[in-house]
Coordinates of C-alpha atoms in Angstrom, one line a residue:
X1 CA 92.1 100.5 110.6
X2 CA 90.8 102.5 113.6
X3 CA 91.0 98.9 115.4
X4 CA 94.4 97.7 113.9
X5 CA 95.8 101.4 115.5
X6 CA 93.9 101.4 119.2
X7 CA 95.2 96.8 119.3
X8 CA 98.6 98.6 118.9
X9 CA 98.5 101.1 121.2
X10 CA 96.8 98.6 123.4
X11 CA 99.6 96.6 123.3
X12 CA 102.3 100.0 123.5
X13 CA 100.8 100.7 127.0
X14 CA 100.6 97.0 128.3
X15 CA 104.7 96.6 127.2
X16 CA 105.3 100.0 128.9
X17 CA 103.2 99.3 132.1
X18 CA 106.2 97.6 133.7
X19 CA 109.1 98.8 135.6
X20 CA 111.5 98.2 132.8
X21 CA 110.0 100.9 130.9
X22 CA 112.3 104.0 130.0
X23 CA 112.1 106.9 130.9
X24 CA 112.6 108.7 127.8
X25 CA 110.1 107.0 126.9
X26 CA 107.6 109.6 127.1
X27 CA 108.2 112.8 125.7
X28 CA 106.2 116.3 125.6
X29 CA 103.3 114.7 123.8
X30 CA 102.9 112.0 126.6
X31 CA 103.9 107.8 125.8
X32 CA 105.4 107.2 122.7
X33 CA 103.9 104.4 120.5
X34 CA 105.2 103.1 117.0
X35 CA 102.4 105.3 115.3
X36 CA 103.5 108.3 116.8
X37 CA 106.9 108.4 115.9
X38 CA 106.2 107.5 112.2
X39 CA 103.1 110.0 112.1
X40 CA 106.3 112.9 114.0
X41 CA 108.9 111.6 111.5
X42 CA 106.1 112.1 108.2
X43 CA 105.5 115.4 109.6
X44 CA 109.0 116.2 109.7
X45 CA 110.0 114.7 106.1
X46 CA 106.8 116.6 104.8
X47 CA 108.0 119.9 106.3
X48 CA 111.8 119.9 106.0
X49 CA 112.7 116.8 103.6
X50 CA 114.7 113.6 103.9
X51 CA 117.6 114.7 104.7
X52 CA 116.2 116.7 108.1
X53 CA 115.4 112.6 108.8
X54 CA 117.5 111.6 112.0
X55 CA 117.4 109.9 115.1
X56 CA 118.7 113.1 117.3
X57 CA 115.8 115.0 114.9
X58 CA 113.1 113.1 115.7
X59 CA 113.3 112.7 119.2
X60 CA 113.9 116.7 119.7
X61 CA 110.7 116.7 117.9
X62 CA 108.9 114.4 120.1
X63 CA 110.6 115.7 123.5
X64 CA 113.0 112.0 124.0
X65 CA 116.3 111.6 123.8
X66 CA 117.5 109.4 120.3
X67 CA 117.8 106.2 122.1
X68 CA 114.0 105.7 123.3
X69 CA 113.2 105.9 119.4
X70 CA 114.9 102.4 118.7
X71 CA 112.7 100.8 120.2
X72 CA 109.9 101.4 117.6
X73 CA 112.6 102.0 115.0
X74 CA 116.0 99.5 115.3
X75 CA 117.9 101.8 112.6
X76 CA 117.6 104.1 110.2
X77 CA 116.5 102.4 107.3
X78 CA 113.8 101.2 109.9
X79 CA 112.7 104.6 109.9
X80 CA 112.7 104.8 106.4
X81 CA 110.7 101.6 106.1
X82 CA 108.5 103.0 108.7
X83 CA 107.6 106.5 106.5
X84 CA 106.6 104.1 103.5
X85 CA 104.7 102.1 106.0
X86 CA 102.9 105.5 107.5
X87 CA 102.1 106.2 103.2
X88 CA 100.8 102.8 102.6
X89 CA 98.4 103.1 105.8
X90 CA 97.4 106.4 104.3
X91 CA 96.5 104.6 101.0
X92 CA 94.4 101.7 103.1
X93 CA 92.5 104.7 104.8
X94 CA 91.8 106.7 101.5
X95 CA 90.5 103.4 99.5
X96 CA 88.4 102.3 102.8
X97 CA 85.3 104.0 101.1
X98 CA 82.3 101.6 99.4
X99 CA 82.4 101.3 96.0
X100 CA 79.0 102.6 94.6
X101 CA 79.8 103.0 90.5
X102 CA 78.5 101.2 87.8
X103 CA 81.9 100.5 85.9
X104 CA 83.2 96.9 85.7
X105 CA 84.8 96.0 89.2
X106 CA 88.4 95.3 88.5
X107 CA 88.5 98.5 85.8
X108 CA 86.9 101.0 88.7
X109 CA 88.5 99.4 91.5
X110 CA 91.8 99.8 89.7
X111 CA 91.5 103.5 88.6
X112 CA 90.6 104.2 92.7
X113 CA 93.6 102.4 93.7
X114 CA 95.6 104.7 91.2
X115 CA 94.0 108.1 91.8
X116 CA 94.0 107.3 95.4
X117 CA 97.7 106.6 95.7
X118 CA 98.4 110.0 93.2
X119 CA 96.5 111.7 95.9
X120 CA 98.7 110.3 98.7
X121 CA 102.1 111.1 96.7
X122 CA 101.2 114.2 96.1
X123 CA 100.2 115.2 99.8
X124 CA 103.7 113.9 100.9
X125 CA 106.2 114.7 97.8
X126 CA 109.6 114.4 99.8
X127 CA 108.3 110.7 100.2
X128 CA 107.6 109.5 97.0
X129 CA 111.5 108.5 96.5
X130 CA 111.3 105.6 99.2
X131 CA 108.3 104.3 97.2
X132 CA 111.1 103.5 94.7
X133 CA 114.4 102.7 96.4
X134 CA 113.3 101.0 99.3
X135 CA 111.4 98.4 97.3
X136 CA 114.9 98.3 95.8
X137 CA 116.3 97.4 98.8
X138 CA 113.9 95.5 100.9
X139 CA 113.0 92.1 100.1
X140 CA 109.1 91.2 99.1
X141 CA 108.9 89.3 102.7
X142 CA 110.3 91.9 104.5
X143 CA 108.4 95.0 103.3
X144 CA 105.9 96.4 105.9
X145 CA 102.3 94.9 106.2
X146 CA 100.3 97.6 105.0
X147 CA 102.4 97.7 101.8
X148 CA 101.8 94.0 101.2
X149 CA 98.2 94.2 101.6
X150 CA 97.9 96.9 98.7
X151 CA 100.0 94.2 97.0
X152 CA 97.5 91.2 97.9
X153 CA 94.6 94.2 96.8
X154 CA 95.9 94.3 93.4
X155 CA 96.5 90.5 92.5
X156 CA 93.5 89.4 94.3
X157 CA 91.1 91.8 92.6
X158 CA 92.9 90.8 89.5
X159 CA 92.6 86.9 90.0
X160 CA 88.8 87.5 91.3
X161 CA 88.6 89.5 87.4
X162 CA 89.4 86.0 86.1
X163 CA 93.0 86.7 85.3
X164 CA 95.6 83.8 85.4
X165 CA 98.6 83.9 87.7
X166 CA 100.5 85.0 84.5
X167 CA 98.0 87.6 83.3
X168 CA 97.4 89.1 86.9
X169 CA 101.0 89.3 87.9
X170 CA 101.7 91.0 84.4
X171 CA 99.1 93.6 84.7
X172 CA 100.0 94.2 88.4
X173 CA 103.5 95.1 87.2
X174 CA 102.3 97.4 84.5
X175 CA 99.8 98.7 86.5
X176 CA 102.4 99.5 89.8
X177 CA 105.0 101.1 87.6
X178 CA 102.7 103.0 85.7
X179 CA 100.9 104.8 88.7
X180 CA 104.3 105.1 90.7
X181 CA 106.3 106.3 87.7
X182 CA 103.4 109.0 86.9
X183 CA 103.4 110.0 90.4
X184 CA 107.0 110.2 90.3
X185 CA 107.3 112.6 86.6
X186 CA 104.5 114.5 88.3
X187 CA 106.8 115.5 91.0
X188 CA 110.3 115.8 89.6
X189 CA 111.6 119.1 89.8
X190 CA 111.2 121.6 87.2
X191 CA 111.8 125.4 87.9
X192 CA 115.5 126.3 87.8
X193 CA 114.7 129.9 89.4
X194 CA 111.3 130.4 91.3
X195 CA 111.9 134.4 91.7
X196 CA 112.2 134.9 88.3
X197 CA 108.7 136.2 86.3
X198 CA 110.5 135.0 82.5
X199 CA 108.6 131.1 82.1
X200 CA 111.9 130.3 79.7
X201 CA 114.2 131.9 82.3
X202 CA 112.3 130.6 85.1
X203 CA 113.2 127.0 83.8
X204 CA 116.7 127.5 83.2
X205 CA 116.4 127.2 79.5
X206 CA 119.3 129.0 79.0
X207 CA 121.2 126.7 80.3
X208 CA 120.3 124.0 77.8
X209 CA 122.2 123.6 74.2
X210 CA 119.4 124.7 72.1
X211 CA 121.6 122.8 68.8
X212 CA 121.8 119.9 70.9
X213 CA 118.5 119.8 72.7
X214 CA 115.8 121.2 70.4
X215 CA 112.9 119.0 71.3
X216 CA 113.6 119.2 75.0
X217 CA 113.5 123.0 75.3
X218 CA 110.1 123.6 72.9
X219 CA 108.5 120.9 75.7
X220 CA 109.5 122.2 78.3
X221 CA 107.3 124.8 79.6
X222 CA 104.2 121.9 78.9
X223 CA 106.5 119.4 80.6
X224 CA 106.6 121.4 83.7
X225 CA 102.8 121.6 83.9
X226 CA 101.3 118.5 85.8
X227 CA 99.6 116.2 84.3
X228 CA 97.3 116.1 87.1
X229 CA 94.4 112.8 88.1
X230 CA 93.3 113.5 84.6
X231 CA 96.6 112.1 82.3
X232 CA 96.7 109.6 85.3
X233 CA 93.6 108.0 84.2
X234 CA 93.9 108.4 80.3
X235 CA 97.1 106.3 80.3
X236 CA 95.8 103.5 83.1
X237 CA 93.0 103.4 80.7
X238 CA 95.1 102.6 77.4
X239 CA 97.0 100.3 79.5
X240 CA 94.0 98.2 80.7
X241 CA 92.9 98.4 77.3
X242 CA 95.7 96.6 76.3
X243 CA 95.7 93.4 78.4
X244 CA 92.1 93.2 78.5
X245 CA 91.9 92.9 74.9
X246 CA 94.7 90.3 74.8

């Protein structure tokens, strides 16, 4: 990774050594490079949230006027593809650690992928919505590198298992929405007043019909309490269970 990062900002300062360079170009921080402005715009998101997210933002943050930024990001959803990107590289460093358990492979390997990617949504919260509705948006071929390498991670550790196309590409599936949509119910919002000390106030659950939700308002208060790496790992586990058996 270390590599990947010092080729691209090899090649950042051999494309900016020219004449045609910008000016705004290089802001407070010195030249911009593509991994700069995606590490300054995760910073931002991180801090203030998506909707702080734009062009005339992230260049006050990084000293340059809006228009140097397009050329490391050509619009706005660029940028957006670019934080999922910055998460993804995140993951890649995160899972770059040997191996040294005694498990079965694909089982273990599969459990790090998962805890290391709840680890990652977790450290960047106001991120883990692109994870979702960018994929929605952004066709397999044109989703950034990193995130088709964790892809190609999945099915190939799956194939190398002994899995057919079928099997692998059905457990992938299961397997993805599984540790995105935990990640995701880990993070949804909860706490209708922060300030206030009452746990059944505090939630807002006087706000919800208790004739009409019953259920919902006795669960609440456990609902609101993460699940945490632990429930992560009981339910991969049933689910593994479940196609290894098969």
């Amino acid at each position: 990774m270390a590599k990947e990062r010092a080729s691209a900002q090899n090649k950042d300062d051999r494309a900016g050594a020219g004449p045609a360079r910008r000016a705004g170009d290089r802001g407070r921080y010195g030249r911009l490079s593509r991994e700069r402005v995606l590490a300054s715009a995760l910073e931002l998101v991180d801090r203030e949230g998506l909707s702080a997210l734009s062009m005339r933002r992230l260049g006050a943050e990084l000293g340059v006027e809006a228009m140097a930024l397009y050329r490391y990001a050509a619009s706005k959803d660029a940028l957006l593809d670019g934080l999922v990107e910055a998460l993804y590289l995140e993951l890649e460093e995160r899972l770059a650690t040997a191996d040294r358990t005694g498990t079965p492979k694909w089982r273990n390997e599969l459990h790090r992928i998962a805890r290391a990617t709840y680890e990652v949504c977790l450290a960047h919260p106001q991120v883990v919505p692109l994870l979702s509705t960018r994929m929605l948006a952004v066709p397999l071929a044109r989703r950034p590198l990193a995130v088709l390498r964790q892809h190609e991670r999945v099915l190939a550790l799956l194939r190398d298992a002994g899995f057919g196309e079928v099997r692998a590409t059905a457990i992938f599936r299961a397997f993805t929405g599984w540790v995105l949509g935990y990640a995701s119910v880990e993070l949804q919002a909860m706490v209708d007043n922060p300030e206030e000390p009452d746990p059944a106030f505090r939630l807002g659950l006087h706000r919800m019909p208790s004739q009409e939700l019953p259920r919902l308002r006795e669960a609440a208060a456990t609902l609101a309490e993460r699940g945490g790496p632990e429930g992560l790992t009981v339910g991969l586990e049933a689910l593994l269970d479940r196609f290894a058996g098969a």
